[in-house]
């Protein structure tokens, strides 16, 4: 089957045909296990939701180890061109060497396509053993800024010509004393990027019936980056969403009106304890890049589902959905790991495409499969009443429960 391409209308809306071509990157390490398992779930969910009316036409594109092996480069131009042409793609994890070697392919993709918004919903699935007493109280959607901050990869190694030059300039111009044996990284957060990112978070909050938005920042210390992020975020809230929001401070402890979104902010370090102690006070969380990364994993751990958290990276032209865990090389090819992170990322993709029925079926399928207790090793090891099954067998359980 050839399939049709997703296009954009003049107003910038995606037009999704009934047989869209969607490119996928299988991913390194356990990608070879979780991709085929997830793809089976996606195809079955579309079939269950729409019968013969709709079908995804998958197109493999190369990145990571497979790309290096076949083309000599980890991220071939053809991969980038295909993603640009198709607007939506899905990927497994890609390995990044630590400290040396090439830059993260994930960061490269985010920068290349200007995927400035990372969305990570985190909620509890009944039957997953969690380290906290009431994991079901956590149900948040984390909006992590995705292309700026100290995470953007603008850095120079210790002793390099560039690091020494920068240290010299900073000393000469501002009398800043930075040790000459320091590595240097740049933290930057811009107004324009923050504004468009925060707008995405509010649009999502409205379209998904969420109740509050919390800006999380370290603006008390990093005043002109994280502090400014908070200021610009509040400005967007007031200027663009004034009619549908209420500020937490204006409530003075009273319950908010049913039809209003509560807007508040918290300092990042305090947030890590609040989300653990009073998780039900939070809904949509909006953070700069690095703290967004940390808080996503902390929240995922709280519901016991670090191997289950899905993610989306979204820009104005392209959206890439991905498993949030890494390539877990020691499990590669063993048909062992939990495919839920990629499966649920696929559900997010269907939701984004407007194929809500398929998205809901997948979520329900995963939920029921876990509840019934035929689960992968990572979940089974904490649940004596369960049966451990392989990655592919778990995907078949999900399909049975669609
Ligand atoms: P990782 O691959 O996420 O694995 C760390 C541990 O998490 C695993 O040993 C396993 O824990 C658990 N885990 C991960 N995925 C799982 C799954 N699907 N099911 C069950 N358990 C799972 O992290 P890493 O070892 O730090 O990173 C390996 C490589 O992946 C690195 O090169 C890193 O850069 C890359 N990475 C890529 C992405 C991405 O592509 N988006 C994200 C993060 C990391 P146990 O052994 O304790 O069971």
Short mmCIF file of C-alpha atoms and ligand atoms in Angstrom, two decimals:
data_model
loop_
_atom_site.label_atom_id
_atom_site.label_comp_id
_atom_site.label_asym_id
_atom_site.label_seq_id
_atom_site.Cartn_x
_atom_site.Cartn_y
_atom_site.Cartn_z
CA UNK A 1 0.00 0.00 0.00
CA UNK A 2 1.40 3.35 -1.02
CA UNK A 3 -0.35 5.71 1.36
CA UNK A 4 -0.94 9.47 1.24
CA UNK A 5 1.09 12.26 2.75
CA UNK A 6 -0.03 14.48 5.60
CA UNK A 7 -0.27 18.06 4.36
CA UNK A 8 -0.84 21.47 5.93
CA UNK A 9 -3.73 23.84 5.26
CA UNK A 10 -3.13 27.54 4.61
CA UNK A 11 -4.00 28.26 8.24
CA UNK A 12 -1.31 25.81 9.34
CA UNK A 13 -3.61 22.94 10.39
CA UNK A 14 -2.47 19.42 9.60
CA UNK A 15 -4.65 17.57 7.11
CA UNK A 16 -4.56 13.87 7.95
CA UNK A 17 -5.60 11.45 5.19
CA UNK A 18 -7.13 8.06 6.07
CA UNK A 19 -3.95 6.28 4.93
CA UNK A 20 -1.14 8.55 6.19
CA UNK A 21 2.49 7.68 5.58
CA UNK A 22 4.20 7.80 8.97
CA UNK A 23 7.97 7.38 9.15
CA UNK A 24 9.47 5.48 12.09
CA UNK A 25 12.95 5.07 13.53
CA UNK A 26 13.24 1.63 15.10
CA UNK A 27 15.90 2.85 17.54
CA UNK A 28 19.06 1.33 19.00
CA UNK A 29 19.34 -1.39 21.64
CA UNK A 30 15.87 -2.45 22.77
CA UNK A 31 14.35 -0.49 19.87
CA UNK A 32 14.43 -3.73 17.89
CA UNK A 33 12.19 -5.32 20.56
CA UNK A 34 9.78 -2.55 21.41
CA UNK A 35 9.17 -1.24 17.87
CA UNK A 36 7.66 -4.42 16.32
CA UNK A 37 5.62 -5.00 19.50
CA UNK A 38 4.29 -1.43 19.46
CA UNK A 39 3.61 -1.38 15.73
CA UNK A 40 1.40 -4.46 16.09
CA UNK A 41 -0.61 -2.64 18.80
CA UNK A 42 -0.95 0.49 16.62
CA UNK A 43 -2.18 -1.44 13.58
CA UNK A 44 -4.65 -3.49 15.62
CA UNK A 45 -5.97 -0.38 17.41
CA UNK A 46 -6.58 1.45 14.12
CA UNK A 47 -8.29 -1.64 12.71
CA UNK A 48 -10.45 -2.00 15.85
CA UNK A 49 -11.39 1.69 15.84
CA UNK A 50 -11.98 2.28 12.12
CA UNK A 51 -12.10 -1.10 10.36
CA UNK A 52 -10.94 -0.80 6.75
CA UNK A 53 -11.58 2.95 6.63
CA UNK A 54 -8.20 3.93 8.06
CA UNK A 55 -4.69 2.49 8.04
CA UNK A 56 -1.19 3.74 8.80
CA UNK A 57 1.37 3.17 6.05
CA UNK A 58 4.65 2.81 7.95
CA UNK A 59 7.90 3.92 6.33
CA UNK A 60 11.20 3.02 7.95
CA UNK A 61 13.81 5.76 8.20
CA UNK A 62 17.29 5.25 9.56
CA UNK A 63 19.04 6.81 12.55
CA UNK A 64 21.57 5.66 15.12
CA UNK A 65 23.49 2.41 14.89
CA UNK A 66 21.44 0.97 12.02
CA UNK A 67 22.01 4.16 9.99
CA UNK A 68 25.74 4.18 10.72
CA UNK A 69 26.01 0.57 9.62
CA UNK A 70 24.09 1.08 6.37
CA UNK A 71 25.06 4.63 5.37
CA UNK A 72 28.16 5.53 7.40
CA UNK A 73 26.40 8.37 9.20
CA UNK A 74 24.13 8.24 12.31
CA UNK A 75 21.58 10.71 10.96
CA UNK A 76 21.36 10.66 7.14
CA UNK A 77 19.90 13.65 5.26
CA UNK A 78 17.24 11.39 3.79
CA UNK A 79 15.88 10.72 7.30
CA UNK A 80 15.58 14.44 8.00
CA UNK A 81 13.99 15.11 4.59
CA UNK A 82 11.40 12.34 5.07
CA UNK A 83 10.40 13.59 8.53
CA UNK A 84 10.07 17.15 7.20
CA UNK A 85 7.90 15.93 4.33
CA UNK A 86 5.66 13.72 6.50
CA UNK A 87 5.23 16.18 9.46
CA UNK A 88 4.69 13.35 11.99
CA UNK A 89 7.16 10.60 12.96
CA UNK A 90 7.67 8.11 15.79
CA UNK A 91 10.93 6.78 17.16
CA UNK A 92 12.51 4.29 19.52
CA UNK A 93 15.48 5.23 21.75
CA UNK A 94 18.85 6.24 20.30
CA UNK A 95 22.17 5.65 22.05
CA UNK A 96 24.39 8.64 22.86
CA UNK A 97 28.01 8.19 23.98
CA UNK A 98 28.73 9.91 27.35
CA UNK A 99 31.49 12.55 27.53
CA UNK A 100 32.87 11.89 24.04
CA UNK A 101 31.70 11.05 20.52
CA UNK A 102 28.84 12.55 18.52
CA UNK A 103 26.21 14.86 19.96
CA UNK A 104 22.88 13.33 21.06
CA UNK A 105 20.79 12.50 18.01
CA UNK A 106 17.70 13.29 20.07
CA UNK A 107 18.97 16.80 20.80
CA UNK A 108 19.97 17.17 17.13
CA UNK A 109 16.46 16.20 15.96
CA UNK A 110 14.86 18.62 18.42
CA UNK A 111 17.09 21.46 17.23
CA UNK A 112 16.88 20.65 13.52
CA UNK A 113 13.08 20.66 13.51
CA UNK A 114 12.76 23.33 16.19
CA UNK A 115 10.69 20.93 18.32
CA UNK A 116 10.39 23.46 21.12
CA UNK A 117 7.77 21.62 23.17
CA UNK A 118 8.22 18.29 24.90
CA UNK A 119 5.02 16.82 26.36
CA UNK A 120 5.13 14.02 28.90
CA UNK A 121 1.89 12.90 30.53
CA UNK A 122 2.45 10.95 33.75
CA UNK A 123 -0.35 9.06 35.47
CA UNK A 124 -0.87 5.90 37.43
CA UNK A 125 -1.88 2.57 35.91
CA UNK A 126 -3.66 0.26 38.35
CA UNK A 127 -1.58 -2.82 39.02
CA UNK A 128 1.81 -1.11 38.79
CA UNK A 129 3.64 -1.24 42.12
CA UNK A 130 4.75 2.23 43.12
CA UNK A 131 7.06 3.45 45.90
CA UNK A 132 4.35 5.79 47.27
CA UNK A 133 1.09 5.09 49.14
CA UNK A 134 -1.37 6.80 46.81
CA UNK A 135 0.18 6.84 43.34
CA UNK A 136 -3.25 7.38 41.73
CA UNK A 137 -3.18 10.96 43.08
CA UNK A 138 -0.56 11.91 40.49
CA UNK A 139 -1.99 12.77 37.09
CA UNK A 140 0.08 15.49 35.46
CA UNK A 141 1.16 16.57 32.01
CA UNK A 142 4.69 17.93 31.95
CA UNK A 143 5.51 20.59 29.36
CA UNK A 144 9.26 20.76 29.09
CA UNK A 145 10.86 23.45 26.91
CA UNK A 146 12.97 21.54 24.46
CA UNK A 147 15.53 23.66 22.57
CA UNK A 148 17.01 26.23 24.96
CA UNK A 149 18.57 26.36 28.44
CA UNK A 150 21.89 24.89 29.49
CA UNK A 151 20.63 21.69 27.81
CA UNK A 152 21.00 23.10 24.29
CA UNK A 153 24.51 21.69 23.99
CA UNK A 154 26.41 25.01 23.72
CA UNK A 155 29.53 24.02 25.63
CA UNK A 156 33.29 23.83 25.41
CA UNK A 157 35.58 21.29 27.07
CA UNK A 158 38.05 22.20 29.81
CA UNK A 159 41.33 23.53 28.41
CA UNK A 160 39.98 24.07 24.86
CA UNK A 161 40.92 27.21 22.93
CA UNK A 162 37.27 28.30 23.00
CA UNK A 163 36.78 27.74 26.77
CA UNK A 164 39.99 29.62 27.57
CA UNK A 165 38.98 32.46 25.22
CA UNK A 166 35.54 32.76 26.83
CA UNK A 167 36.99 32.69 30.35
CA UNK A 168 39.40 35.46 29.29
CA UNK A 169 36.63 37.63 27.80
CA UNK A 170 34.42 37.23 30.87
CA UNK A 171 37.29 38.20 33.13
CA UNK A 172 38.28 41.19 31.02
CA UNK A 173 34.75 42.51 30.40
CA UNK A 174 32.98 41.77 33.69
CA UNK A 175 35.72 40.80 36.15
CA UNK A 176 34.04 37.38 36.45
CA UNK A 177 36.45 34.90 38.01
CA UNK A 178 36.02 31.51 36.40
CA UNK A 179 38.74 28.90 37.08
CA UNK A 180 40.91 28.41 33.98
CA UNK A 181 40.51 24.65 34.32
CA UNK A 182 36.72 24.84 33.95
CA UNK A 183 34.58 23.44 31.17
CA UNK A 184 32.02 26.00 29.99
CA UNK A 185 28.33 25.65 29.08
CA UNK A 186 25.91 28.42 28.19
CA UNK A 187 22.45 28.81 29.72
CA UNK A 188 20.04 30.93 27.71
CA UNK A 189 16.25 31.34 27.78
CA UNK A 190 14.59 33.72 25.31
CA UNK A 191 11.31 35.62 25.47
CA UNK A 192 10.05 34.66 22.00
CA UNK A 193 10.63 30.95 22.48
CA UNK A 194 9.19 30.96 26.01
CA UNK A 195 6.03 32.71 24.84
CA UNK A 196 5.27 30.27 22.00
CA UNK A 197 6.04 27.31 24.28
CA UNK A 198 3.78 28.56 27.08
CA UNK A 199 0.98 29.17 24.55
CA UNK A 200 1.21 25.51 23.54
CA UNK A 201 0.82 24.48 27.18
CA UNK A 202 -2.29 26.65 27.60
CA UNK A 203 -3.83 25.44 24.32
CA UNK A 204 -3.33 21.85 25.48
CA UNK A 205 -4.78 22.63 28.92
CA UNK A 206 -7.91 24.04 27.28
CA UNK A 207 -8.34 21.32 24.65
CA UNK A 208 -7.82 18.51 27.18
CA UNK A 209 -10.01 19.93 29.96
CA UNK A 210 -7.16 20.28 32.43
CA UNK A 211 -7.69 22.43 35.53
CA UNK A 212 -4.46 24.19 36.45
CA UNK A 213 -1.12 25.34 35.02
CA UNK A 214 1.97 25.62 37.24
CA UNK A 215 5.16 27.33 36.08
CA UNK A 216 8.13 25.63 37.73
CA UNK A 217 11.41 27.56 37.78
CA UNK A 218 14.53 28.42 39.74
CA UNK A 219 14.01 32.14 39.22
CA UNK A 220 15.10 33.11 42.71
CA UNK A 221 18.70 32.23 41.78
CA UNK A 222 18.82 32.36 37.97
CA UNK A 223 16.89 35.62 37.72
CA UNK A 224 17.47 36.55 34.08
CA UNK A 225 16.85 33.09 32.63
CA UNK A 226 14.47 31.09 34.87
CA UNK A 227 13.09 34.22 36.59
CA UNK A 228 12.40 35.80 33.21
CA UNK A 229 10.79 32.51 32.06
CA UNK A 230 8.30 32.89 34.95
CA UNK A 231 7.61 36.54 34.09
CA UNK A 232 7.01 35.87 30.40
CA UNK A 233 4.84 32.86 31.22
CA UNK A 234 2.60 34.99 33.46
CA UNK A 235 2.43 37.66 30.75
CA UNK A 236 1.24 35.09 28.18
CA UNK A 237 -1.36 33.81 30.67
CA UNK A 238 -2.75 37.31 31.27
CA UNK A 239 -2.50 38.66 27.72
CA UNK A 240 -3.68 35.64 25.72
CA UNK A 241 -5.80 33.59 28.15
CA UNK A 242 -7.06 36.29 30.55
CA UNK A 243 -10.73 35.28 30.12
CA UNK A 244 -10.26 31.63 31.05
CA UNK A 245 -7.77 31.83 33.91
CA UNK A 246 -7.71 32.80 37.54
CA UNK A 247 -4.49 33.49 39.45
CA UNK A 248 -3.92 31.34 42.53
CA UNK A 249 -3.10 34.46 44.56
CA UNK A 250 -6.47 36.03 43.71
CA UNK A 251 -8.33 32.99 45.07
CA UNK A 252 -7.07 33.63 48.62
CA UNK A 253 -7.61 30.01 49.54
CA UNK A 254 -11.12 29.76 48.02
CA UNK A 255 -12.06 27.07 45.51
CA UNK A 256 -11.63 28.23 41.89
CA UNK A 257 -14.69 28.74 39.63
CA UNK A 258 -15.45 25.50 37.72
CA UNK A 259 -14.82 27.08 34.32
CA UNK A 260 -11.45 28.68 35.12
CA UNK A 261 -7.90 27.39 34.85
CA UNK A 262 -5.85 28.16 37.97
CA UNK A 263 -2.42 29.63 37.22
CA UNK A 264 0.40 29.45 39.76
CA UNK A 265 4.16 29.02 40.03
CA UNK A 266 6.53 27.06 42.24
CA UNK A 267 10.30 27.11 42.75
CA UNK A 268 11.84 23.96 41.31
CA UNK A 269 13.48 22.48 44.40
CA UNK A 270 10.32 22.93 46.48
CA UNK A 271 8.32 21.41 43.64
CA UNK A 272 10.20 18.12 43.94
CA UNK A 273 8.87 17.67 47.48
CA UNK A 274 5.38 19.06 46.79
CA UNK A 275 4.76 16.68 43.91
CA UNK A 276 5.63 13.83 46.26
CA UNK A 277 3.64 15.09 49.26
CA UNK A 278 0.59 16.67 47.59
CA UNK A 279 0.51 15.41 43.99
CA UNK A 280 -3.20 16.10 43.50
CA UNK A 281 -2.59 19.87 43.70
CA UNK A 282 -0.97 19.81 40.27
CA UNK A 283 -2.12 19.26 36.71
CA UNK A 284 -0.20 20.83 33.81
CA UNK A 285 3.42 21.66 34.74
CA UNK A 286 5.45 24.05 32.59
CA UNK A 287 9.24 24.05 32.92
CA UNK A 288 12.47 25.08 31.24
CA UNK A 289 14.48 22.30 29.63
CA UNK A 290 16.78 20.87 32.31
CA UNK A 291 14.36 20.94 35.24
CA UNK A 292 11.67 19.57 32.94
CA UNK A 293 13.91 16.61 32.20
CA UNK A 294 14.53 15.90 35.89
CA UNK A 295 10.92 16.34 37.01
CA UNK A 296 9.60 14.04 34.24
CA UNK A 297 11.67 11.11 35.51
CA UNK A 298 10.90 11.87 39.17
CA UNK A 299 7.16 11.89 38.42
CA UNK A 300 7.40 8.72 36.33
CA UNK A 301 9.18 6.95 39.20
CA UNK A 302 6.43 8.07 41.59
CA UNK A 303 3.85 6.06 39.65
CA UNK A 304 6.29 3.14 39.34
CA UNK A 305 6.40 3.54 35.60
CA UNK A 306 9.81 4.79 34.53
CA UNK A 307 9.75 2.27 31.65
CA UNK A 308 6.19 3.32 30.74
CA UNK A 309 6.29 7.11 30.38
CA UNK A 310 5.42 8.34 26.86
CA UNK A 311 6.64 11.52 25.20
CA UNK A 312 6.13 13.89 22.28
CA UNK A 313 8.41 16.55 20.82
CA UNK A 314 6.39 19.13 18.96
CA UNK A 315 7.28 22.12 16.79
CA UNK A 316 5.30 24.20 14.32
CA UNK A 317 6.11 21.98 11.32
CA UNK A 318 6.98 18.56 12.73
CA UNK A 319 5.99 16.36 15.69
CA UNK A 320 8.09 13.38 16.79
CA UNK A 321 6.70 10.90 19.31
CA UNK A 322 9.13 8.77 21.29
CA UNK A 323 9.75 6.37 24.14
CA UNK A 324 11.27 8.44 26.94
CA UNK A 325 13.58 5.72 28.23
CA UNK A 326 16.95 4.97 26.64
CA UNK A 327 18.21 2.10 24.51
CA UNK A 328 18.94 -0.15 27.56
CA UNK A 329 21.64 -2.02 25.56
CA UNK A 330 21.99 -4.92 28.03
CA UNK A 331 18.44 -6.04 27.17
CA UNK A 332 18.71 -5.54 23.39
CA UNK A 333 17.26 -8.41 21.37
CA UNK A 334 16.09 -10.34 24.46
CA UNK A 335 12.38 -9.60 23.86
CA UNK A 336 12.24 -8.67 27.52
CA UNK A 337 11.65 -4.97 28.20
CA UNK A 338 8.38 -3.15 28.66
CA UNK A 339 7.11 -1.67 25.35
CA UNK A 340 4.49 0.54 27.08
CA UNK A 341 6.46 3.78 26.78
CA UNK A 342 6.51 3.52 22.98
CA UNK A 343 2.96 2.11 22.83
CA UNK A 344 1.63 5.05 24.87
CA UNK A 345 3.66 7.49 22.76
CA UNK A 346 1.76 6.05 19.81
CA UNK A 347 -1.51 6.79 21.66
CA UNK A 348 -0.33 10.40 22.03
CA UNK A 349 0.42 10.45 18.30
CA UNK A 350 -3.11 9.28 17.45
CA UNK A 351 -4.56 11.88 19.84
CA UNK A 352 -2.46 14.56 18.09
CA UNK A 353 -3.73 13.34 14.70
CA UNK A 354 -7.33 13.56 15.88
CA UNK A 355 -7.69 9.74 15.83
CA UNK A 356 -8.98 9.87 19.41
CA UNK A 357 -10.75 6.49 19.27
CA UNK A 358 -7.51 4.64 18.47
CA UNK A 359 -5.70 6.59 21.22
CA UNK A 360 -8.35 5.69 23.80
CA UNK A 361 -8.35 2.02 22.79
CA UNK A 362 -4.58 1.81 23.26
CA UNK A 363 -4.70 3.47 26.69
CA UNK A 364 -7.47 1.13 27.80
CA UNK A 365 -5.60 -1.87 26.35
CA UNK A 366 -2.45 -1.08 28.33
CA UNK A 367 -4.48 -0.35 31.45
CA UNK A 368 -6.37 -3.66 31.33
CA UNK A 369 -3.31 -5.72 30.39
CA UNK A 370 -1.43 -4.39 33.42
CA UNK A 371 -4.41 -4.85 35.74
CA UNK A 372 -4.69 -8.50 34.68
CA UNK A 373 -1.08 -9.05 35.71
CA UNK A 374 0.59 -10.61 32.66
CA UNK A 375 3.38 -8.06 32.58
CA UNK A 376 7.04 -7.54 31.69
CA UNK A 377 9.91 -8.15 34.15
CA UNK A 378 10.21 -4.53 35.32
CA UNK A 379 6.66 -4.53 36.67
CA UNK A 380 6.44 -8.26 37.51
CA UNK A 381 9.42 -8.14 39.89
CA UNK A 382 7.41 -6.01 42.32
CA UNK A 383 4.13 -7.95 41.97
CA UNK A 384 4.16 -11.47 43.40
CA UNK A 385 0.64 -12.16 42.05
CA UNK A 386 1.69 -11.51 38.44
CA UNK A 387 3.09 -13.60 35.60
CA UNK A 388 6.18 -12.30 33.81
CA UNK A 389 5.78 -12.23 30.04
CA UNK A 390 8.05 -11.11 27.22
CA UNK A 391 7.91 -7.77 25.44
CA UNK A 392 6.04 -9.22 22.45
CA UNK A 393 3.69 -11.29 24.65
CA UNK A 394 2.79 -8.17 26.62
CA UNK A 395 1.96 -6.36 23.37
CA UNK A 396 -0.32 -9.28 22.46
CA UNK A 397 -2.02 -8.89 25.88
CA UNK A 398 -2.64 -5.23 25.05
CA UNK A 399 -4.13 -6.21 21.69
CA UNK A 400 -6.43 -8.75 23.41
CA UNK A 401 -7.70 -5.95 25.65
CA UNK A 402 -8.16 -3.22 23.05
P1 LIG B 1 18.01 3.45 29.78
O1 LIG B 1 18.37 2.91 28.45
O2 LIG B 1 16.70 4.12 29.91
O3 LIG B 1 18.09 2.22 30.80
C1 LIG B 1 18.24 2.37 32.20
C2 LIG B 1 17.43 1.33 32.93
O4 LIG B 1 16.05 1.68 32.88
C3 LIG B 1 17.49 -0.08 32.34
O5 LIG B 1 18.65 -0.77 32.71
C4 LIG B 1 16.23 -0.65 32.93
O6 LIG B 1 16.40 -0.84 34.34
C5 LIG B 1 15.26 0.52 32.82
N1 LIG B 1 14.55 0.54 31.53
C6 LIG B 1 14.76 1.31 30.45
N2 LIG B 1 13.88 1.05 29.49
C7 LIG B 1 13.07 0.09 29.95
C8 LIG B 1 11.95 -0.58 29.42
N3 LIG B 1 11.45 -0.33 28.20
N4 LIG B 1 11.37 -1.54 30.17
C9 LIG B 1 11.82 -1.81 31.40
N5 LIG B 1 12.88 -1.20 31.96
C10 LIG B 1 13.49 -0.25 31.25
O7 LIG B 1 19.10 4.50 30.30
P2 LIG B 1 20.68 4.50 30.13
O8 LIG B 1 21.21 3.12 30.38
O9 LIG B 1 21.12 5.64 30.97
O10 LIG B 1 20.92 4.91 28.62
C11 LIG B 1 21.26 4.01 27.57
C12 LIG B 1 21.41 4.81 26.30
O11 LIG B 1 20.16 5.39 25.92
C13 LIG B 1 22.38 5.98 26.42
O12 LIG B 1 23.18 6.03 25.26
C14 LIG B 1 21.49 7.21 26.49
O13 LIG B 1 22.09 8.36 25.97
C15 LIG B 1 20.33 6.77 25.61
N6 LIG B 1 19.06 7.49 25.88
C16 LIG B 1 18.25 7.75 24.83
C17 LIG B 1 17.03 8.35 25.02
C18 LIG B 1 16.16 8.62 23.83
O14 LIG B 1 16.44 8.14 22.75
N7 LIG B 1 15.08 9.38 23.98
C19 LIG B 1 16.61 8.70 26.31
C20 LIG B 1 17.45 8.38 27.40
C21 LIG B 1 18.68 7.77 27.17
P3 LIG B 1 16.73 -2.23 35.08
O15 LIG B 1 17.92 -2.82 34.42
O16 LIG B 1 16.95 -1.79 36.48
O17 LIG B 1 15.52 -3.10 34.96
#
